[in-house]
Amino acid sequence: DVKVTQSSRYLVKRTGEKVFLECVQDMDHENMFWYRQDPGLGLRLIYFSYDVKMKEKGDIPEGYSVSREKKERFSLILESASTNQTSMYLCASRSGGAINEQFFGPGTRLTVL
Amino acid sequence: GENVEQHPSTLSVQEGDSAVIKCTYSDSASNYFPWYKQELGKRPQLIIDIRSNVGEKKDQRIAVTLNKTAKHFSLHITETQPEDSAVYFCAARGGGNTPLVFGKGTRLSVIA
């Protein structure tokens, strides 16, 4: 069974804080993704990575950065959290190749006060 | 890039009736179309997918159809049950190792 885990289910931070969201997968997947989910807006891609130390911008990268130092771990970083980054953040992974199932983590609900 | 439109945004059906959710995509090179179900408070999970060389695929009460010419695909759920209540997302992936592009989701409510 593929397992994608995220470091926190709920997180409350203050405006201006640096926030780290961690994602770990245990199936040796090459590809990892970070999405944010907001009501009525669906799943929007923030950043993705096809390999260690590689990263690509998604549709809404502004205000975020990522780090992938190890194949199993993909971190999302909010350099200076703002209230409009209050959201549900979902990590996902899948193996290489064009057509493979994508597995999601349980999500982190981040509230920025 | 790819753009996926999904309709309706909300759908209520009586238990036992059928539900249909429709999606359109813009990139004719897209070749993989999965559907995800997200129950309240849970992660999205794949329920069915279809590839561009297939027109229809069924798995028990759910089916997906694909019309490549019109660039649209649909999810059909027959004999709906209360446990089908969830948010459903369609997605499309272009050629190569490009990311999935998701629709905005449909909230399906099955009324007992």
GROMACS .gro file of C-alpha atoms in nm:
model
  225
    1ASP     CA    1   0.000   0.000   0.000
    2VAL     CA    2   0.134   0.340  -0.100
    3LYS     CA    3   0.157   0.572   0.191
    4VAL     CA    4   0.187   0.948   0.162
    5THR     CA    5   0.211   1.123   0.495
    6GLN     CA    6   0.215   1.487   0.592
    7SER     CA    7   0.377   1.621   0.906
    8SER     CA    8   0.070   1.794   1.051
    9ARG     CA    9  -0.307   1.768   1.004
   10TYR     CA   10  -0.368   2.112   1.153
   11LEU     CA   11  -0.134   2.406   1.186
   12VAL     CA   12  -0.189   2.759   1.316
   13LYS     CA   13   0.073   3.025   1.242
   14ARG     CA   14   0.102   3.400   1.265
   15THR     CA   15   0.146   3.643   0.979
   16GLY     CA   16   0.511   3.677   0.883
   17GLU     CA   17   0.620   3.343   1.024
   18LYS     CA   18   0.821   3.098   0.814
   19VAL     CA   19   0.621   2.777   0.774
   20PHE     CA   20   0.742   2.432   0.673
   21LEU     CA   21   0.503   2.164   0.550
   22GLU     CA   22   0.659   1.822   0.514
   23CYS     CA   23   0.551   1.534   0.293
   24VAL     CA   24   0.696   1.184   0.288
   25GLN     CA   25   0.613   0.892   0.057
   26ASP     CA   26   0.729   0.535   0.103
   27MET     CA   27   0.700   0.395  -0.251
   28ASP     CA   28   1.012   0.532  -0.415
   29HIS     CA   29   0.805   0.761  -0.637
   30GLU     CA   30   0.995   0.998  -0.862
   31ASN     CA   31   0.723   1.261  -0.887
   32MET     CA   32   0.589   1.467  -0.599
   33PHE     CA   33   0.341   1.753  -0.595
   34TRP     CA   34   0.203   2.023  -0.367
   35TYR     CA   35  -0.154   2.150  -0.413
   36ARG     CA   36  -0.371   2.388  -0.224
   37GLN     CA   37  -0.743   2.322  -0.201
   38ASP     CA   38  -0.993   2.604  -0.151
   39PRO     CA   39  -1.373   2.582  -0.174
   40GLY     CA   40  -1.492   2.640  -0.528
   41LEU     CA   41  -1.138   2.654  -0.667
   42GLY     CA   42  -1.054   2.285  -0.672
   43LEU     CA   43  -0.698   2.159  -0.652
   44ARG     CA   44  -0.442   2.411  -0.766
   45LEU     CA   45  -0.082   2.307  -0.827
   46ILE     CA   46   0.179   2.507  -0.638
   47TYR     CA   47   0.505   2.326  -0.717
   48PHE     CA   48   0.614   1.984  -0.833
   49SER     CA   49   0.932   1.782  -0.856
   50TYR     CA   50   1.035   1.505  -1.093
   51ASP     CA   51   1.351   1.409  -0.911
   52VAL     CA   52   1.574   1.491  -0.618
   53LYS     CA   53   1.686   1.855  -0.617
   54MET     CA   54   1.455   1.931  -0.910
   55LYS     CA   55   1.157   2.160  -0.885
   56GLU     CA   56   0.909   2.315  -1.125
   57LYS     CA   57   0.659   2.594  -1.069
   58GLY     CA   58   0.294   2.507  -1.090
   59ASP     CA   59   0.004   2.742  -1.143
   60ILE     CA   60   0.028   2.940  -0.818
   61PRO     CA   61   0.391   2.942  -0.694
   62GLU     CA   62   0.396   3.300  -0.562
   63GLY     CA   63   0.475   3.315  -0.192
   64TYR     CA   64   0.594   2.954  -0.179
   65SER     CA   65   0.915   2.762  -0.228
   66VAL     CA   66   1.001   2.393  -0.210
   67SER     CA   67   1.285   2.164  -0.123
   68ARG     CA   68   1.357   1.808  -0.227
   69GLU     CA   69   1.684   1.688  -0.080
   70LYS     CA   70   1.579   1.323  -0.062
   71LYS     CA   71   1.363   1.124  -0.300
   72GLU     CA   72   1.101   1.040  -0.038
   73ARG     CA   73   1.059   1.389   0.107
   74PHE     CA   74   0.913   1.704  -0.048
   75SER     CA   75   0.883   2.018   0.163
   76LEU     CA   76   0.668   2.323   0.101
   77ILE     CA   77   0.794   2.646   0.252
   78LEU     CA   78   0.599   2.964   0.314
   79GLU     CA   79   0.875   3.221   0.353
   80SER     CA   80   0.653   3.478   0.522
   81ALA     CA   81   0.304   3.348   0.587
   82SER     CA   82   0.010   3.570   0.501
   83THR     CA   83  -0.360   3.538   0.582
   84ASN     CA   84  -0.442   3.460   0.217
   85GLN     CA   85  -0.236   3.144   0.249
   86THR     CA   86  -0.489   3.000   0.493
   87SER     CA   87  -0.593   2.683   0.312
   88MET     CA   88  -0.583   2.305   0.293
   89TYR     CA   89  -0.250   2.184   0.153
   90LEU     CA   90  -0.231   1.845  -0.014
   91CYS     CA   91   0.082   1.658  -0.110
   92ALA     CA   92   0.078   1.386  -0.376
   93SER     CA   93   0.316   1.144  -0.539
   94ARG     CA   94   0.329   0.904  -0.832
   95SER     CA   95   0.585   0.692  -1.006
   96GLY     CA   96   0.758   0.800  -1.324
   97GLY     CA   97   0.599   0.766  -1.665
   98ALA     CA   98   0.302   0.938  -1.819
   99ILE     CA   99   0.019   0.724  -1.689
  100ASN     CA  100   0.035   0.622  -1.327
  101GLU     CA  101  -0.200   0.665  -1.036
  102GLN     CA  102  -0.136   0.968  -0.823
  103PHE     CA  103  -0.167   0.921  -0.447
  104PHE     CA  104  -0.254   1.199  -0.207
  105GLY     CA  105  -0.154   1.265   0.151
  106PRO     CA  106  -0.416   1.340   0.418
  107GLY     CA  107  -0.370   1.715   0.392
  108THR     CA  108  -0.261   1.992   0.628
  109ARG     CA  109  -0.514   2.258   0.719
  110LEU     CA  110  -0.311   2.572   0.771
  111THR     CA  111  -0.456   2.878   0.939
  112VAL     CA  112  -0.257   3.201   0.930
  113LEU     CA  113  -0.369   3.458   1.187
  114GLY     CA  114  -0.149   2.480  -2.112
  115GLU     CA  115  -0.429   2.243  -2.028
  116ASN     CA  116  -0.757   2.377  -1.890
  117VAL     CA  117  -1.027   2.153  -1.742
  118GLU     CA  118  -1.384   2.271  -1.688
  119GLN     CA  119  -1.619   2.064  -1.469
  120HIS     CA  120  -1.999   2.081  -1.438
  121PRO     CA  121  -2.212   2.097  -1.236
  122SER     CA  122  -2.049   2.234  -0.924
  123THR     CA  123  -2.321   2.080  -0.705
  124LEU     CA  124  -2.556   1.791  -0.775
  125SER     CA  125  -2.831   1.641  -0.561
  126VAL     CA  126  -2.996   1.312  -0.652
  127GLN     CA  127  -3.237   1.075  -0.485
  128GLU     CA  128  -3.095   0.745  -0.368
  129GLY     CA  129  -3.117   0.493  -0.650
  130ASP     CA  130  -3.108   0.753  -0.927
  131SER     CA  131  -2.815   0.809  -1.161
  132ALA     CA  132  -2.565   1.095  -1.144
  133VAL     CA  133  -2.363   1.238  -1.431
  134ILE     CA  134  -2.069   1.477  -1.402
  135LYS     CA  135  -1.916   1.630  -1.713
  136CYS     CA  136  -1.572   1.769  -1.789
  137THR     CA  137  -1.415   1.933  -2.090
  138TYR     CA  138  -1.046   1.979  -2.161
  139SER     CA  139  -0.854   2.203  -2.396
  140ASP     CA  140  -0.531   2.022  -2.486
  141SER     CA  141  -0.585   1.770  -2.765
  142ALA     CA  142  -0.258   1.601  -2.663
  143SER     CA  143  -0.405   1.496  -2.327
  144ASN     CA  144  -0.418   1.120  -2.301
  145TYR     CA  145  -0.509   1.029  -1.943
  146PHE     CA  146  -0.828   1.121  -1.758
  147PRO     CA  147  -0.870   1.012  -1.395
  148TRP     CA  148  -1.158   1.075  -1.158
  149TYR     CA  149  -1.101   1.127  -0.786
  150LYS     CA  150  -1.350   1.105  -0.501
  151GLN     CA  151  -1.295   1.305  -0.184
  152GLU     CA  152  -1.514   1.225   0.114
  153LEU     CA  153  -1.555   1.484   0.386
  154GLY     CA  154  -1.231   1.527   0.580
  155LYS     CA  155  -1.044   1.271   0.373
  156ARG     CA  156  -0.788   1.271   0.095
  157PRO     CA  157  -0.884   1.245  -0.274
  158GLN     CA  158  -0.875   0.887  -0.398
  159LEU     CA  159  -0.876   0.755  -0.751
  160ILE     CA  160  -1.201   0.578  -0.839
  161ILE     CA  161  -1.167   0.525  -1.213
  162ASP     CA  162  -0.953   0.644  -1.503
  163ILE     CA  163  -0.960   0.626  -1.880
  164ARG     CA  164  -0.693   0.657  -2.144
  165SER     CA  165  -0.726   0.824  -2.479
  166ASN     CA  166  -0.733   0.499  -2.675
  167VAL     CA  167  -1.051   0.388  -2.499
  168GLY     CA  168  -1.402   0.530  -2.535
  169GLU     CA  169  -1.566   0.386  -2.225
  170LYS     CA  170  -1.471   0.206  -1.906
  171LYS     CA  171  -1.692   0.054  -1.637
  172ASP     CA  172  -1.633  -0.061  -1.283
  173GLN     CA  173  -1.948  -0.187  -1.114
  174ARG     CA  174  -2.176   0.116  -1.065
  175ILE     CA  175  -1.938   0.373  -1.209
  176ALA     CA  176  -1.844   0.435  -1.569
  177VAL     CA  177  -1.648   0.695  -1.758
  178THR     CA  178  -1.690   0.793  -2.122
  179LEU     CA  179  -1.447   0.987  -2.336
  180ASN     CA  180  -1.515   1.179  -2.657
  181LYS     CA  181  -1.178   1.283  -2.796
  182THR     CA  182  -1.326   1.471  -3.089
  183ALA     CA  183  -1.534   1.694  -2.865
  184LYS     CA  184  -1.270   1.690  -2.589
  185HIS     CA  185  -1.504   1.596  -2.313
  186PHE     CA  186  -1.538   1.309  -2.067
  187SER     CA  187  -1.805   1.216  -1.818
  188LEU     CA  188  -1.850   1.018  -1.497
  189HIS     CA  189  -2.168   0.815  -1.461
  190ILE     CA  190  -2.278   0.670  -1.129
  191THR     CA  191  -2.580   0.439  -1.137
  192GLU     CA  192  -2.800   0.328  -0.846
  193THR     CA  193  -2.656   0.596  -0.624
  194GLN     CA  194  -2.620   0.530  -0.251
  195PRO     CA  195  -2.569   0.770   0.042
  196GLU     CA  196  -2.202   0.668   0.061
  197ASP     CA  197  -2.155   0.811  -0.289
  198SER     CA  198  -2.196   1.157  -0.135
  199ALA     CA  199  -1.861   1.331  -0.179
  200VAL     CA  200  -1.673   1.581  -0.392
  201TYR     CA  201  -1.567   1.441  -0.728
  202PHE     CA  202  -1.277   1.581  -0.928
  203CYS     CA  203  -1.197   1.514  -1.291
  204ALA     CA  204  -0.846   1.566  -1.424
  205ALA     CA  205  -0.650   1.550  -1.746
  206ARG     CA  206  -0.285   1.494  -1.823
  207GLY     CA  207  -0.109   1.592  -2.142
  208GLY     CA  208   0.164   1.404  -2.316
  209GLY     CA  209   0.484   1.306  -2.140
  210ASN     CA  210   0.531   1.345  -1.767
  211THR     CA  211   0.321   1.660  -1.725
  212PRO     CA  212   0.119   1.718  -1.406
  213LEU     CA  213  -0.250   1.647  -1.377
  214VAL     CA  214  -0.479   1.945  -1.424
  215PHE     CA  215  -0.793   1.921  -1.212
  216GLY     CA  216  -1.143   2.050  -1.256
  217LYS     CA  217  -1.294   2.256  -0.974
  218GLY     CA  218  -1.494   1.966  -0.838
  219THR     CA  219  -1.857   1.859  -0.806
  220ARG     CA  220  -2.024   1.816  -0.469
  221LEU     CA  221  -2.261   1.522  -0.502
  222SER     CA  222  -2.532   1.473  -0.241
  223VAL     CA  223  -2.733   1.151  -0.245
  224ILE     CA  224  -3.057   1.194  -0.056
  225ALA     CA  225  -3.196   0.886   0.114
   0.00000   0.00000   0.00000
